[in-house]
């Protein structure tokens, strides 16, 4: 009797704005890619539709926004924990309100991984810093409290080094650069980094963000660089790094958030880099490229579909060469038309017949 193999499963969390439309894109694309690789993939969707910043603003004043922000964060955190306990290793999430999202990232100790170029790997520390923390409201004031810790800093650097060695096997990075505003922390952060570097047996350059900016402008990239960054600097500089060194648009990219908390270790969240685009909701004009890329990444890395990323990239190039695109790319096609065109071109390596072709 043959051994029954469980179907691979992925999670799906949907925010407002264009979230429902992109959730449909993801579901359709993942199902199509799975069929291409003879794999049936189980998609487990969160029952809650999470707020965007703009949908929250329509709900009322500060107290109601605060309540809903924490309700969304609590629900999404629990959804991630349930998926991790069930053995799910990937969740695709459309954009949701940043404050709710950053609360979850802090609790689950997330890092964002972005191979900006073949020689630049950026790992953003989402587990600590100004983007994390809690607010305390007073008369005409908001006090935001954030925490840095030696433990989390060590876990972030350890993960980043492991990931860099996976990206550059046999060699690892030539340089490890940390971009943090460490001068604000009474010397503690610098002492932690020195201890971590000694323990790991590596050299680490701890720099102020403006120093990193100046060095990148004056000298460019030098060798294989692992850049570990505070989330605030990484958020601002991501589009600049892509434009200067990667030749790519943020709107076309998906990113990978890895949770380091031991209770959800191994759960990876994929997202589009662009936001909720509430102004495009229901118009059929949202660019599906990043969502399509995310579906291929999830299929290849978590659902046993080797070659899915390359197959999707070939399909995207073929469609782009025909001038098919949404208005933001200079095209005149709807989201649905672009998705249909890309999926019609999708085929495995060496196969000239598209999916569904004879």
Tab-separated table of C-alpha atoms in Angstrom:
chain	number	residue	atom	x	y	z
A	1	UNK	CA	0.000	0.000	0.000
A	2	UNK	CA	1.372	3.432	-0.947
A	3	UNK	CA	2.187	6.119	1.591
A	4	UNK	CA	-0.338	8.942	1.702
A	5	UNK	CA	1.309	12.337	1.377
A	6	UNK	CA	-0.477	15.259	3.003
A	7	UNK	CA	-1.312	18.192	0.786
A	8	UNK	CA	0.916	21.232	1.338
A	9	UNK	CA	-0.929	24.068	3.062
A	10	UNK	CA	-0.367	27.815	3.140
A	11	UNK	CA	-2.089	30.567	5.081
A	12	UNK	CA	-3.813	33.596	3.598
A	13	UNK	CA	-4.534	36.826	5.505
A	14	UNK	CA	-6.452	39.601	3.791
A	15	UNK	CA	-6.552	43.321	4.542
A	16	UNK	CA	-8.959	45.933	3.261
A	17	UNK	CA	-8.380	48.267	0.336
A	18	UNK	CA	-7.296	46.151	-2.631
A	19	UNK	CA	-6.675	43.168	-0.347
A	20	UNK	CA	-9.694	41.103	-1.451
A	21	UNK	CA	-8.781	41.546	-5.134
A	22	UNK	CA	-5.174	40.551	-4.549
A	23	UNK	CA	-6.266	37.603	-2.414
A	24	UNK	CA	-8.185	36.363	-5.472
A	25	UNK	CA	-5.056	36.870	-7.605
A	26	UNK	CA	-2.957	34.901	-5.132
A	27	UNK	CA	-5.472	32.065	-4.865
A	28	UNK	CA	-5.880	31.763	-8.632
A	29	UNK	CA	-2.143	31.931	-9.301
A	30	UNK	CA	-1.177	29.477	-6.564
A	31	UNK	CA	-3.814	26.994	-7.712
A	32	UNK	CA	-2.638	27.316	-11.322
A	33	UNK	CA	1.028	26.883	-10.398
A	34	UNK	CA	0.146	23.880	-8.268
A	35	UNK	CA	-1.695	22.290	-11.182
A	36	UNK	CA	1.304	22.941	-13.418
A	37	UNK	CA	3.454	20.953	-10.996
A	38	UNK	CA	0.786	18.315	-10.290
A	39	UNK	CA	0.394	19.566	-6.726
A	40	UNK	CA	-2.867	20.381	-4.961
A	41	UNK	CA	-2.292	23.138	-2.403
A	42	UNK	CA	-4.570	23.778	0.566
A	43	UNK	CA	-5.152	27.504	1.205
A	44	UNK	CA	-6.212	28.350	4.759
A	45	UNK	CA	-7.737	31.815	4.852
A	46	UNK	CA	-8.105	33.876	8.008
A	47	UNK	CA	-11.785	34.558	8.754
A	48	UNK	CA	-11.087	38.209	9.572
A	49	UNK	CA	-10.555	41.001	7.043
A	50	UNK	CA	-7.980	43.293	8.642
A	51	UNK	CA	-8.164	47.066	8.534
A	52	UNK	CA	-6.062	49.345	6.394
A	53	UNK	CA	-5.066	52.716	7.800
A	54	UNK	CA	-7.768	54.413	5.736
A	55	UNK	CA	-10.543	52.045	6.765
A	56	UNK	CA	-9.553	52.605	10.407
A	57	UNK	CA	-9.788	56.378	10.034
A	58	UNK	CA	-13.394	55.972	8.932
A	59	UNK	CA	-14.307	54.144	12.165
A	60	UNK	CA	-14.143	57.054	14.600
A	61	UNK	CA	-11.744	58.760	16.974
A	62	UNK	CA	-8.493	57.791	18.617
A	63	UNK	CA	-9.904	55.354	21.159
A	64	UNK	CA	-11.835	53.371	18.553
A	65	UNK	CA	-8.840	53.291	16.227
A	66	UNK	CA	-6.683	52.092	19.122
A	67	UNK	CA	-9.180	49.375	20.023
A	68	UNK	CA	-9.488	48.081	16.461
A	69	UNK	CA	-5.732	48.276	15.930
A	70	UNK	CA	-5.113	45.956	18.865
A	71	UNK	CA	-8.032	43.690	17.919
A	72	UNK	CA	-6.538	43.190	14.446
A	73	UNK	CA	-3.074	42.598	15.904
A	74	UNK	CA	-4.345	40.056	18.425
A	75	UNK	CA	-6.329	38.183	15.783
A	76	UNK	CA	-3.525	38.079	13.217
A	77	UNK	CA	-0.971	36.996	15.814
A	78	UNK	CA	-3.255	34.144	16.865
A	79	UNK	CA	-3.848	33.170	13.223
A	80	UNK	CA	-0.068	32.923	12.700
A	81	UNK	CA	0.371	30.868	15.859
A	82	UNK	CA	-2.405	28.457	14.845
A	83	UNK	CA	-0.887	27.986	11.392
A	84	UNK	CA	2.574	27.351	12.844
A	85	UNK	CA	1.220	24.753	15.278
A	86	UNK	CA	-0.511	23.024	12.367
A	87	UNK	CA	2.776	22.732	10.493
A	88	UNK	CA	2.063	25.473	7.937
A	89	UNK	CA	5.319	27.166	6.932
A	90	UNK	CA	4.073	30.083	4.800
A	91	UNK	CA	1.418	32.786	5.007
A	92	UNK	CA	0.658	35.284	2.258
A	93	UNK	CA	-0.683	38.563	3.630
A	94	UNK	CA	-2.037	41.545	1.734
A	95	UNK	CA	-1.426	45.012	3.186
A	96	UNK	CA	-2.970	45.912	6.526
A	97	UNK	CA	-2.696	48.802	8.964
A	98	UNK	CA	0.984	49.235	9.815
A	99	UNK	CA	0.498	49.724	13.538
A	100	UNK	CA	-1.340	46.401	13.906
A	101	UNK	CA	1.241	44.671	11.744
A	102	UNK	CA	4.221	46.042	13.663
A	103	UNK	CA	2.704	44.908	16.957
A	104	UNK	CA	2.616	41.365	15.578
A	105	UNK	CA	6.148	41.647	14.232
A	106	UNK	CA	7.374	42.749	17.634
A	107	UNK	CA	5.594	39.905	19.442
A	108	UNK	CA	6.749	37.227	16.974
A	109	UNK	CA	10.239	38.744	16.537
A	110	UNK	CA	10.154	39.200	12.790
A	111	UNK	CA	12.896	40.100	10.339
A	112	UNK	CA	12.377	41.085	6.726
A	113	UNK	CA	14.685	39.482	4.164
A	114	UNK	CA	15.360	41.225	0.868
A	115	UNK	CA	18.070	40.183	-1.620
A	116	UNK	CA	18.279	43.643	-3.201
A	117	UNK	CA	20.935	42.521	-5.692
A	118	UNK	CA	22.995	39.323	-6.107
A	119	UNK	CA	25.680	40.998	-3.971
A	120	UNK	CA	23.504	42.873	-1.438
A	121	UNK	CA	21.333	41.088	1.123
A	122	UNK	CA	19.357	43.365	3.437
A	123	UNK	CA	17.822	42.008	6.641
A	124	UNK	CA	15.560	44.483	8.433
A	125	UNK	CA	15.118	44.186	12.193
A	126	UNK	CA	11.342	44.344	12.692
A	127	UNK	CA	11.418	43.035	16.267
A	128	UNK	CA	12.674	46.186	17.979
A	129	UNK	CA	13.018	49.930	17.426
A	130	UNK	CA	10.674	52.869	16.926
A	131	UNK	CA	8.288	50.933	14.662
A	132	UNK	CA	7.609	48.591	17.576
A	133	UNK	CA	6.478	49.651	21.037
A	134	UNK	CA	3.342	50.963	22.691
A	135	UNK	CA	1.674	54.374	22.828
A	136	UNK	CA	0.499	56.206	25.945
A	137	UNK	CA	-1.855	59.105	25.309
A	138	UNK	CA	-2.006	62.257	27.419
A	139	UNK	CA	-3.500	65.718	26.919
A	140	UNK	CA	-2.283	66.650	23.434
A	141	UNK	CA	0.649	64.203	23.676
A	142	UNK	CA	1.552	60.690	22.578
A	143	UNK	CA	4.431	58.967	24.366
A	144	UNK	CA	5.853	56.016	22.487
A	145	UNK	CA	8.009	53.525	24.390
A	146	UNK	CA	10.317	51.127	22.541
A	147	UNK	CA	12.713	48.465	23.780
A	148	UNK	CA	16.021	47.112	22.466
A	149	UNK	CA	17.490	43.938	23.912
A	150	UNK	CA	20.781	42.085	23.671
A	151	UNK	CA	18.931	38.791	23.156
A	152	UNK	CA	16.899	39.971	20.166
A	153	UNK	CA	19.863	41.782	18.631
A	154	UNK	CA	21.845	38.557	18.843
A	155	UNK	CA	19.037	36.491	17.294
A	156	UNK	CA	18.672	38.962	14.418
A	157	UNK	CA	22.401	38.969	13.623
A	158	UNK	CA	22.637	35.172	13.924
A	159	UNK	CA	19.723	34.714	11.528
A	160	UNK	CA	21.099	37.256	9.072
A	161	UNK	CA	24.472	35.505	9.011
A	162	UNK	CA	22.834	32.100	8.413
A	163	UNK	CA	20.787	33.554	5.571
A	164	UNK	CA	23.832	35.211	4.023
A	165	UNK	CA	25.711	31.912	4.073
A	166	UNK	CA	22.761	30.259	2.352
A	167	UNK	CA	22.742	32.975	-0.324
A	168	UNK	CA	26.517	32.792	-0.822
A	169	UNK	CA	27.365	29.148	-0.034
A	170	UNK	CA	31.001	28.357	0.543
A	171	UNK	CA	31.988	31.995	0.901
A	172	UNK	CA	29.423	33.869	2.972
A	173	UNK	CA	29.473	37.664	3.041
A	174	UNK	CA	32.587	39.737	2.491
A	175	UNK	CA	31.207	42.470	4.752
A	176	UNK	CA	28.637	42.613	7.549
A	177	UNK	CA	27.290	46.123	8.094
A	178	UNK	CA	24.777	47.097	10.783
A	179	UNK	CA	22.843	50.353	10.241
A	180	UNK	CA	21.295	51.482	13.533
A	181	UNK	CA	20.990	54.796	15.375
A	182	UNK	CA	23.050	53.234	18.163
A	183	UNK	CA	24.382	56.556	19.541
A	184	UNK	CA	21.026	57.024	21.294
A	185	UNK	CA	21.454	53.947	23.505
A	186	UNK	CA	24.225	54.962	25.949
A	187	UNK	CA	26.785	52.649	24.406
A	188	UNK	CA	24.829	49.497	25.275
A	189	UNK	CA	23.991	48.543	21.693
A	190	UNK	CA	27.593	48.852	20.552
A	191	UNK	CA	28.759	46.655	23.423
A	192	UNK	CA	26.169	43.999	22.521
A	193	UNK	CA	27.252	43.975	18.878
A	194	UNK	CA	30.913	43.596	19.848
A	195	UNK	CA	30.030	40.623	22.074
A	196	UNK	CA	27.870	39.044	19.350
A	197	UNK	CA	30.562	39.459	16.689
A	198	UNK	CA	33.188	37.866	18.953
A	199	UNK	CA	30.887	34.949	19.772
A	200	UNK	CA	30.102	34.333	16.097
A	201	UNK	CA	33.704	34.801	15.010
A	202	UNK	CA	32.955	37.535	12.459
A	203	UNK	CA	33.808	41.177	11.880
A	204	UNK	CA	30.873	43.571	12.060
A	205	UNK	CA	30.841	47.230	11.027
A	206	UNK	CA	28.346	49.060	13.250
A	207	UNK	CA	27.461	52.344	11.537
A	208	UNK	CA	25.112	55.247	11.916
A	209	UNK	CA	22.529	55.254	9.088
A	210	UNK	CA	23.892	58.478	7.606
A	211	UNK	CA	27.376	56.919	7.476
A	212	UNK	CA	26.005	53.940	5.555
A	213	UNK	CA	24.264	56.336	3.160
A	214	UNK	CA	27.450	58.308	2.553
A	215	UNK	CA	29.536	55.186	1.991
A	216	UNK	CA	27.012	53.780	-0.468
A	217	UNK	CA	26.952	57.048	-2.411
A	218	UNK	CA	30.730	57.500	-2.450
A	219	UNK	CA	31.897	53.905	-2.857
A	220	UNK	CA	28.887	51.869	-3.992
A	221	UNK	CA	28.733	48.187	-3.108
A	222	UNK	CA	32.005	46.475	-2.298
A	223	UNK	CA	31.852	42.699	-2.436
A	224	UNK	CA	29.106	40.512	-1.034
A	225	UNK	CA	27.474	42.707	1.594
A	226	UNK	CA	25.135	41.635	4.380
A	227	UNK	CA	23.314	44.753	5.552
A	228	UNK	CA	21.398	44.377	8.830
A	229	UNK	CA	19.307	47.466	9.410
A	230	UNK	CA	16.982	49.039	11.899
A	231	UNK	CA	13.539	48.907	10.342
A	232	UNK	CA	13.152	52.679	10.237
A	233	UNK	CA	16.231	53.214	8.038
A	234	UNK	CA	15.507	50.104	5.964
A	235	UNK	CA	11.977	51.266	5.235
A	236	UNK	CA	13.115	54.659	3.972
A	237	UNK	CA	16.120	53.398	2.035
A	238	UNK	CA	14.609	50.307	0.399
A	239	UNK	CA	13.315	52.105	-2.671
A	240	UNK	CA	16.609	54.025	-2.985
A	241	UNK	CA	18.689	50.832	-2.849
A	242	UNK	CA	16.454	49.189	-5.429
A	243	UNK	CA	16.699	52.178	-7.745
A	244	UNK	CA	20.441	52.714	-7.357
A	245	UNK	CA	21.681	49.131	-7.312
A	246	UNK	CA	18.851	46.781	-8.228
A	247	UNK	CA	17.175	48.447	-11.178
A	248	UNK	CA	13.762	47.392	-9.854
A	249	UNK	CA	10.443	48.951	-8.820
A	250	UNK	CA	9.060	48.450	-5.325
A	251	UNK	CA	5.589	47.885	-6.757
A	252	UNK	CA	6.745	44.742	-8.584
A	253	UNK	CA	8.358	43.039	-5.614
A	254	UNK	CA	7.294	40.766	-2.802
A	255	UNK	CA	9.207	40.404	0.423
A	256	UNK	CA	9.728	37.691	3.007
A	257	UNK	CA	9.245	38.118	6.749
A	258	UNK	CA	10.702	35.378	8.938
A	259	UNK	CA	9.482	34.960	12.513
A	260	UNK	CA	12.190	34.165	15.054
A	261	UNK	CA	9.994	33.541	18.111
A	262	UNK	CA	10.481	29.868	19.081
A	263	UNK	CA	6.723	29.206	19.180
A	264	UNK	CA	6.351	30.104	15.492
A	265	UNK	CA	9.872	29.352	14.269
A	266	UNK	CA	9.819	28.320	10.632
A	267	UNK	CA	6.724	30.358	9.710
A	268	UNK	CA	7.459	32.759	6.862
A	269	UNK	CA	5.108	35.563	5.839
A	270	UNK	CA	5.107	36.829	2.245
A	271	UNK	CA	3.751	40.236	1.326
A	272	UNK	CA	3.675	42.667	-1.530
A	273	UNK	CA	5.956	45.648	-0.986
A	274	UNK	CA	3.278	48.121	-2.081
A	275	UNK	CA	0.556	49.184	0.362
A	276	UNK	CA	-3.206	48.677	0.521
A	277	UNK	CA	-3.914	51.161	-2.340
A	278	UNK	CA	-7.396	51.898	-1.014
A	279	UNK	CA	-7.938	54.450	-3.785
A	280	UNK	CA	-7.781	51.623	-6.350
A	281	UNK	CA	-10.118	49.243	-4.518
A	282	UNK	CA	-12.826	47.899	-6.797
A	283	UNK	CA	-11.479	49.598	-9.932
A	284	UNK	CA	-9.642	46.600	-11.381
A	285	UNK	CA	-6.472	48.675	-11.800
A	286	UNK	CA	-4.178	47.346	-9.063
A	287	UNK	CA	-0.878	45.955	-10.344
A	288	UNK	CA	-0.839	42.186	-9.649
A	289	UNK	CA	2.863	41.628	-10.376
A	290	UNK	CA	4.082	41.488	-6.761
A	291	UNK	CA	1.255	39.141	-5.769
A	292	UNK	CA	2.018	36.848	-8.687
A	293	UNK	CA	5.671	36.783	-7.659
A	294	UNK	CA	4.662	35.941	-4.092
A	295	UNK	CA	2.493	33.050	-5.275
A	296	UNK	CA	5.432	31.577	-7.195
A	297	UNK	CA	7.804	32.011	-4.241
A	298	UNK	CA	5.358	30.293	-1.877
A	299	UNK	CA	4.745	27.477	-4.358
A	300	UNK	CA	8.445	26.823	-4.909
A	301	UNK	CA	9.703	27.174	-1.331
A	302	UNK	CA	6.775	25.747	0.616
A	303	UNK	CA	4.618	23.597	-1.657
A	304	UNK	CA	7.044	21.441	-3.601
A	305	UNK	CA	6.955	23.238	-6.964
A	306	UNK	CA	10.622	23.555	-8.047
A	307	UNK	CA	11.186	26.070	-10.815
A	308	UNK	CA	7.978	28.017	-10.135
A	309	UNK	CA	9.787	31.332	-9.615
A	310	UNK	CA	11.698	31.080	-12.901
A	311	UNK	CA	8.545	29.983	-14.742
A	312	UNK	CA	6.619	32.969	-13.395
A	313	UNK	CA	9.427	35.374	-14.311
A	314	UNK	CA	9.445	34.035	-17.897
A	315	UNK	CA	5.683	34.504	-18.124
A	316	UNK	CA	5.904	38.060	-16.785
A	317	UNK	CA	8.578	38.955	-19.348
A	318	UNK	CA	6.543	37.482	-22.197
A	319	UNK	CA	3.470	39.467	-21.205
A	320	UNK	CA	5.434	42.658	-20.673
A	321	UNK	CA	7.047	42.282	-24.102
A	322	UNK	CA	3.545	42.220	-25.614
A	323	UNK	CA	2.705	45.513	-23.890
A	324	UNK	CA	0.197	44.005	-21.474
A	325	UNK	CA	0.114	45.868	-18.154
A	326	UNK	CA	-1.943	47.893	-15.705
A	327	UNK	CA	-2.115	51.710	-16.032
A	328	UNK	CA	0.668	52.343	-13.496
A	329	UNK	CA	3.092	50.590	-15.863
A	330	UNK	CA	1.889	52.478	-18.920
A	331	UNK	CA	-0.522	49.751	-20.002
A	332	UNK	CA	-4.261	49.830	-20.548
A	333	UNK	CA	-5.279	46.471	-19.114
A	334	UNK	CA	-7.188	45.504	-16.002
A	335	UNK	CA	-5.828	43.467	-13.120
A	336	UNK	CA	-7.837	40.460	-14.265
A	337	UNK	CA	-6.574	40.761	-17.865
A	338	UNK	CA	-2.939	40.923	-16.761
A	339	UNK	CA	-3.339	37.908	-14.471
A	340	UNK	CA	-5.041	35.897	-17.215
A	341	UNK	CA	-2.300	36.786	-19.701
A	342	UNK	CA	0.505	35.824	-17.298
A	343	UNK	CA	-1.072	32.529	-16.261
A	344	UNK	CA	-1.744	31.643	-19.897
A	345	UNK	CA	2.011	31.976	-20.547
A	346	UNK	CA	3.001	29.941	-17.517
A	347	UNK	CA	4.863	26.724	-18.290
A	348	UNK	CA	7.696	24.690	-16.751
A	349	UNK	CA	11.243	24.887	-18.040
A	350	UNK	CA	11.672	23.198	-21.417
A	351	UNK	CA	7.922	23.019	-22.094
A	352	UNK	CA	6.713	25.166	-24.980
A	353	UNK	CA	3.032	24.553	-24.347
A	354	UNK	CA	1.320	26.932	-21.889
A	355	UNK	CA	-0.831	25.652	-19.051
A	356	UNK	CA	-3.950	24.068	-20.480
A	357	UNK	CA	-2.368	23.903	-23.950
A	358	UNK	CA	-2.501	20.795	-26.131
